């Protein structure tokens, strides 16, 4: 089947790294590292399809609160590695990098690397890669409402949207969750009101470009039906 209708903005909940590692009798960090490699491959594939906006859930507020220190340190190490080594190449390929979430509780050097990745992005990038890090959808909505209240503004859908971390990004058309759970886990709650959702049991490190294409085919089929009789 041809893919006739591509999403403009794809969100990905990259779940299943821990189980992937466990099946191999390896530490969870091994799964996260494989997850990072999978993410790099998917972003390349999305570029080949000319998908302009990709948002990946790299760390939820709940992860930051509830994961053991050691695992968080390993995730921070991965972020250090990615933002020191891969982001320049991304910029060169025309990517705008954006980070959504509360960066304040992150280690200083990680926060600086993320901010540099955002700041050094080309102004008119070909695509936008957004990392949700210490991100939670509910907290994001509350924060936006607080800003409006402090500034004495009316709360409308438009004004609230404009104070979300995602201000300026189109709403996601398609949300993919790997790893078999069938829920959003606080990811882009407001923004995904009309998104098509796709759940697959494939664990994220195994989520190959071929699996991504399969998801896109499903999206294409759904939206074609939506417009039909
Ligand atoms: C959930 O899998 C995944 C995470 C908490 C982290 C996702 C991070 C990556 C894929 C690496 C991304 C790297 C960069 C640099 C952005 P899980 O650990 O909850 O898996 P489980 O449900 O099998 O335990």
Short mmCIF file of C-alpha atoms and ligand atoms in Angstrom, two decimals:
data_model
loop_
_atom_site.label_atom_id
_atom_site.label_comp_id
_atom_site.label_asym_id
_atom_site.label_seq_id
_atom_site.Cartn_x
_atom_site.Cartn_y
_atom_site.Cartn_z
CA UNK A 1 0.00 0.00 0.00
CA UNK A 2 1.19 3.48 -0.86
CA UNK A 3 1.65 6.05 1.87
CA UNK A 4 -0.45 8.91 0.58
CA UNK A 5 -0.96 11.04 3.61
CA UNK A 6 1.88 11.81 5.95
CA UNK A 7 1.59 13.36 9.38
CA UNK A 8 3.16 16.78 9.73
CA UNK A 9 4.03 16.22 13.39
CA UNK A 10 4.78 12.82 14.95
CA UNK A 11 5.16 12.31 18.70
CA UNK A 12 6.90 9.19 19.98
CA UNK A 13 6.70 7.63 23.44
CA UNK A 14 9.87 5.56 23.45
CA UNK A 15 8.94 2.80 25.89
CA UNK A 16 10.39 -0.64 26.49
CA UNK A 17 14.12 -0.03 26.80
CA UNK A 18 14.31 -1.64 30.23
CA UNK A 19 12.49 -4.82 29.16
CA UNK A 20 14.59 -5.03 26.02
CA UNK A 21 17.75 -5.03 28.14
CA UNK A 22 16.30 -7.47 30.69
CA UNK A 23 15.57 -10.00 27.96
CA UNK A 24 19.25 -9.85 27.11
CA UNK A 25 20.35 -10.10 30.76
CA UNK A 26 21.90 -6.68 30.49
CA UNK A 27 21.51 -3.57 32.67
CA UNK A 28 18.73 -1.08 31.89
CA UNK A 29 21.31 1.45 30.74
CA UNK A 30 22.13 -0.91 27.87
CA UNK A 31 18.48 -0.67 26.81
CA UNK A 32 18.48 3.14 26.99
CA UNK A 33 21.63 3.29 24.92
CA UNK A 34 20.04 1.00 22.30
CA UNK A 35 16.97 3.24 22.53
CA UNK A 36 19.07 6.25 21.67
CA UNK A 37 20.41 4.45 18.58
CA UNK A 38 16.85 3.53 17.58
CA UNK A 39 15.79 7.15 18.02
CA UNK A 40 18.60 8.35 15.75
CA UNK A 41 17.51 5.88 13.05
CA UNK A 42 13.85 6.92 13.33
CA UNK A 43 14.68 10.62 13.09
CA UNK A 44 16.66 9.91 9.89
CA UNK A 45 13.76 7.92 8.49
CA UNK A 46 11.31 10.69 9.36
CA UNK A 47 13.58 13.12 7.51
CA UNK A 48 13.54 10.88 4.45
CA UNK A 49 9.75 11.14 4.54
CA UNK A 50 10.09 14.89 4.98
CA UNK A 51 8.14 14.86 8.22
CA UNK A 52 8.73 18.35 9.59
CA UNK A 53 8.11 17.91 13.31
CA UNK A 54 9.16 15.07 15.56
CA UNK A 55 8.74 15.13 19.31
CA UNK A 56 10.23 12.39 21.45
CA UNK A 57 9.46 11.67 25.09
CA UNK A 58 12.92 11.22 26.57
CA UNK A 59 12.15 11.73 30.27
CA UNK A 60 8.87 12.37 32.06
CA UNK A 61 8.53 14.29 35.31
CA UNK A 62 7.39 11.00 36.81
CA UNK A 63 10.57 9.28 35.57
CA UNK A 64 12.66 11.98 37.21
CA UNK A 65 10.83 11.57 40.50
CA UNK A 66 10.61 7.80 40.58
CA UNK A 67 13.62 6.25 38.85
CA UNK A 68 16.65 5.25 40.92
CA UNK A 69 19.44 7.84 40.98
CA UNK A 70 21.77 5.49 39.15
CA UNK A 71 19.41 5.06 36.21
CA UNK A 72 18.80 8.82 36.02
CA UNK A 73 22.56 9.41 35.97
CA UNK A 74 22.84 6.98 33.07
CA UNK A 75 20.05 8.78 31.22
CA UNK A 76 21.79 12.12 31.85
CA UNK A 77 24.99 10.59 30.49
CA UNK A 78 23.15 9.62 27.34
CA UNK A 79 21.82 13.17 27.00
CA UNK A 80 25.37 14.50 27.48
CA UNK A 81 26.61 12.12 24.82
CA UNK A 82 23.85 12.94 22.37
CA UNK A 83 23.89 16.69 22.86
CA UNK A 84 27.71 16.86 22.65
CA UNK A 85 28.17 14.51 19.68
CA UNK A 86 25.03 14.33 17.59
CA UNK A 87 23.42 17.72 17.76
CA UNK A 88 25.95 19.52 15.55
CA UNK A 89 25.28 17.03 12.79
CA UNK A 90 21.55 17.54 13.28
CA UNK A 91 21.97 21.30 12.95
CA UNK A 92 24.02 20.76 9.80
CA UNK A 93 21.16 18.67 8.40
CA UNK A 94 18.88 21.64 9.00
CA UNK A 95 17.29 20.57 12.26
CA UNK A 96 15.94 22.96 14.80
CA UNK A 97 16.34 21.44 18.25
CA UNK A 98 13.86 22.27 20.93
CA UNK A 99 13.46 21.04 24.49
CA UNK A 100 10.12 21.08 26.30
CA UNK A 101 9.74 20.48 30.02
CA UNK A 102 11.20 21.90 33.20
CA UNK A 103 14.96 22.05 32.80
CA UNK A 104 15.56 23.63 36.22
CA UNK A 105 16.04 20.40 38.22
CA UNK A 106 18.47 18.90 35.65
CA UNK A 107 22.22 18.85 36.32
CA UNK A 108 23.73 22.24 35.33
CA UNK A 109 25.95 20.90 32.56
CA UNK A 110 23.08 18.91 31.02
CA UNK A 111 20.83 21.97 31.14
CA UNK A 112 23.51 24.06 29.43
CA UNK A 113 24.02 21.45 26.70
CA UNK A 114 20.28 21.36 26.03
CA UNK A 115 20.11 25.15 25.92
CA UNK A 116 23.09 25.33 23.56
CA UNK A 117 21.44 22.75 21.32
CA UNK A 118 18.37 24.99 21.13
CA UNK A 119 20.27 28.26 20.79
CA UNK A 120 22.61 27.06 18.04
CA UNK A 121 19.79 25.72 15.89
CA UNK A 122 19.50 27.16 12.38
CA UNK A 123 16.80 29.86 12.46
CA UNK A 124 14.88 28.51 9.48
CA UNK A 125 15.38 24.80 10.03
CA UNK A 126 13.96 22.21 7.64
CA UNK A 127 12.54 20.23 10.51
CA UNK A 128 12.12 20.54 14.26
CA UNK A 129 13.19 17.82 16.63
CA UNK A 130 11.72 18.37 20.08
CA UNK A 131 12.88 16.52 23.16
CA UNK A 132 10.43 16.25 26.05
CA UNK A 133 12.68 16.14 29.11
CA UNK A 134 11.35 16.36 32.65
CA UNK A 135 8.10 17.01 30.84
CA UNK A 136 4.56 16.42 32.09
CA UNK A 137 1.42 17.46 30.24
CA UNK A 138 -0.61 18.41 33.31
CA UNK A 139 2.16 20.51 34.82
CA UNK A 140 2.55 22.23 31.45
CA UNK A 141 -1.15 23.19 31.39
CA UNK A 142 -1.08 24.43 35.01
CA UNK A 143 2.03 26.46 34.29
CA UNK A 144 0.39 28.08 31.25
CA UNK A 145 -2.72 28.94 33.27
CA UNK A 146 -0.54 30.49 36.01
CA UNK A 147 1.26 32.67 33.48
CA UNK A 148 -2.07 33.90 32.09
CA UNK A 149 -3.40 34.62 35.57
CA UNK A 150 -0.26 36.49 36.61
CA UNK A 151 -0.54 38.65 33.50
CA UNK A 152 -4.27 39.23 34.01
CA UNK A 153 -5.12 37.59 30.68
CA UNK A 154 -8.32 35.74 29.83
CA UNK A 155 -8.06 31.98 29.66
CA UNK A 156 -9.09 30.81 26.22
CA UNK A 157 -7.94 27.85 24.14
CA UNK A 158 -5.77 30.19 22.08
CA UNK A 159 -4.22 32.07 25.00
CA UNK A 160 -3.53 28.86 26.89
CA UNK A 161 -1.98 27.17 23.84
CA UNK A 162 0.30 30.15 23.38
CA UNK A 163 1.77 29.68 26.87
CA UNK A 164 2.48 25.97 26.51
CA UNK A 165 6.07 24.77 26.01
CA UNK A 166 5.01 23.78 22.49
CA UNK A 167 4.07 27.31 21.48
CA UNK A 168 4.62 27.67 17.75
CA UNK A 169 4.64 23.92 17.02
CA UNK A 170 1.69 22.45 15.16
CA UNK A 171 -0.34 19.94 17.16
CA UNK A 172 0.82 16.34 16.75
CA UNK A 173 -1.14 14.46 14.10
CA UNK A 174 0.17 11.08 15.11
CA UNK A 175 1.40 9.67 18.41
CA UNK A 176 3.27 6.39 18.48
CA UNK A 177 3.86 4.47 21.66
CA UNK A 178 6.14 1.44 21.65
CA UNK A 179 6.49 -1.16 24.39
CA UNK A 180 2.90 -2.43 24.59
CA UNK A 181 1.29 -0.05 27.09
CA UNK A 182 -1.86 1.61 25.81
CA UNK A 183 -1.81 5.05 27.41
CA UNK A 184 -0.41 8.54 26.95
CA UNK A 185 1.39 8.82 30.31
CA UNK A 186 1.08 12.61 30.49
CA UNK A 187 2.59 13.20 27.03
CA UNK A 188 1.28 16.22 25.07
CA UNK A 189 -2.12 15.92 26.76
CA UNK A 190 -3.54 19.21 25.50
CA UNK A 191 -1.90 19.04 22.10
CA UNK A 192 -2.96 15.48 21.27
CA UNK A 193 -6.70 16.18 21.49
CA UNK A 194 -7.16 15.21 17.81
CA UNK A 195 -4.08 13.07 17.25
CA UNK A 196 -4.30 9.59 15.81
CA UNK A 197 -2.82 7.15 18.31
CA UNK A 198 -0.74 4.10 17.44
CA UNK A 199 0.35 1.47 19.95
CA UNK A 200 2.75 -1.33 19.18
CA UNK A 201 4.15 -4.09 21.39
CA UNK A 202 7.57 -3.66 19.74
CA UNK A 203 10.07 -2.53 22.37
CA UNK A 204 11.63 0.79 21.47
CA UNK A 205 15.18 -0.45 20.70
CA UNK A 206 13.58 -2.81 18.15
CA UNK A 207 11.43 -0.07 16.64
CA UNK A 208 13.16 -0.01 13.28
CA UNK A 209 12.62 2.31 10.30
CA UNK A 210 10.57 -0.55 8.83
CA UNK A 211 8.30 -0.54 11.90
CA UNK A 212 8.04 3.24 11.61
CA UNK A 213 6.95 2.88 7.99
CA UNK A 214 4.34 0.36 9.11
CA UNK A 215 2.99 2.93 11.56
CA UNK A 216 2.91 5.58 8.83
CA UNK A 217 0.94 3.22 6.59
CA UNK A 218 -1.60 2.80 9.37
CA UNK A 219 -1.82 6.58 9.73
CA UNK A 220 -2.31 6.98 6.01
CA UNK A 221 -5.10 4.39 6.03
CA UNK A 222 -6.87 6.05 8.97
CA UNK A 223 -6.80 9.56 7.61
CA UNK A 224 -7.88 8.41 4.17
CA UNK A 225 -10.93 6.75 5.75
CA UNK A 226 -11.61 9.91 7.76
CA UNK A 227 -12.01 11.89 4.56
CA UNK A 228 -14.05 9.20 2.79
CA UNK A 229 -17.54 7.86 3.05
C1 LIG B 1 11.13 4.21 28.78
O1 LIG B 1 11.56 2.86 28.76
C2 LIG B 1 12.16 5.04 28.29
C3 LIG B 1 12.77 6.04 28.98
C4 LIG B 1 12.40 6.40 30.35
C5 LIG B 1 13.86 6.80 28.39
C6 LIG B 1 13.78 7.00 26.91
C7 LIG B 1 15.09 7.41 26.46
C8 LIG B 1 15.70 6.99 25.33
C9 LIG B 1 15.07 6.15 24.30
C10 LIG B 1 17.06 7.47 25.05
C11 LIG B 1 16.93 8.77 24.38
C12 LIG B 1 18.18 9.41 24.34
C13 LIG B 1 18.32 10.72 24.17
C14 LIG B 1 19.67 11.23 24.11
C15 LIG B 1 17.17 11.65 24.03
P1 LIG B 1 11.56 2.07 30.10
O2 LIG B 1 12.90 2.18 30.72
O3 LIG B 1 10.43 2.53 30.97
O4 LIG B 1 11.33 0.62 29.61
P2 LIG B 1 10.53 -0.53 30.39
O5 LIG B 1 9.09 -0.09 30.42
O6 LIG B 1 10.74 -1.73 29.53
O7 LIG B 1 11.14 -0.67 31.74
#
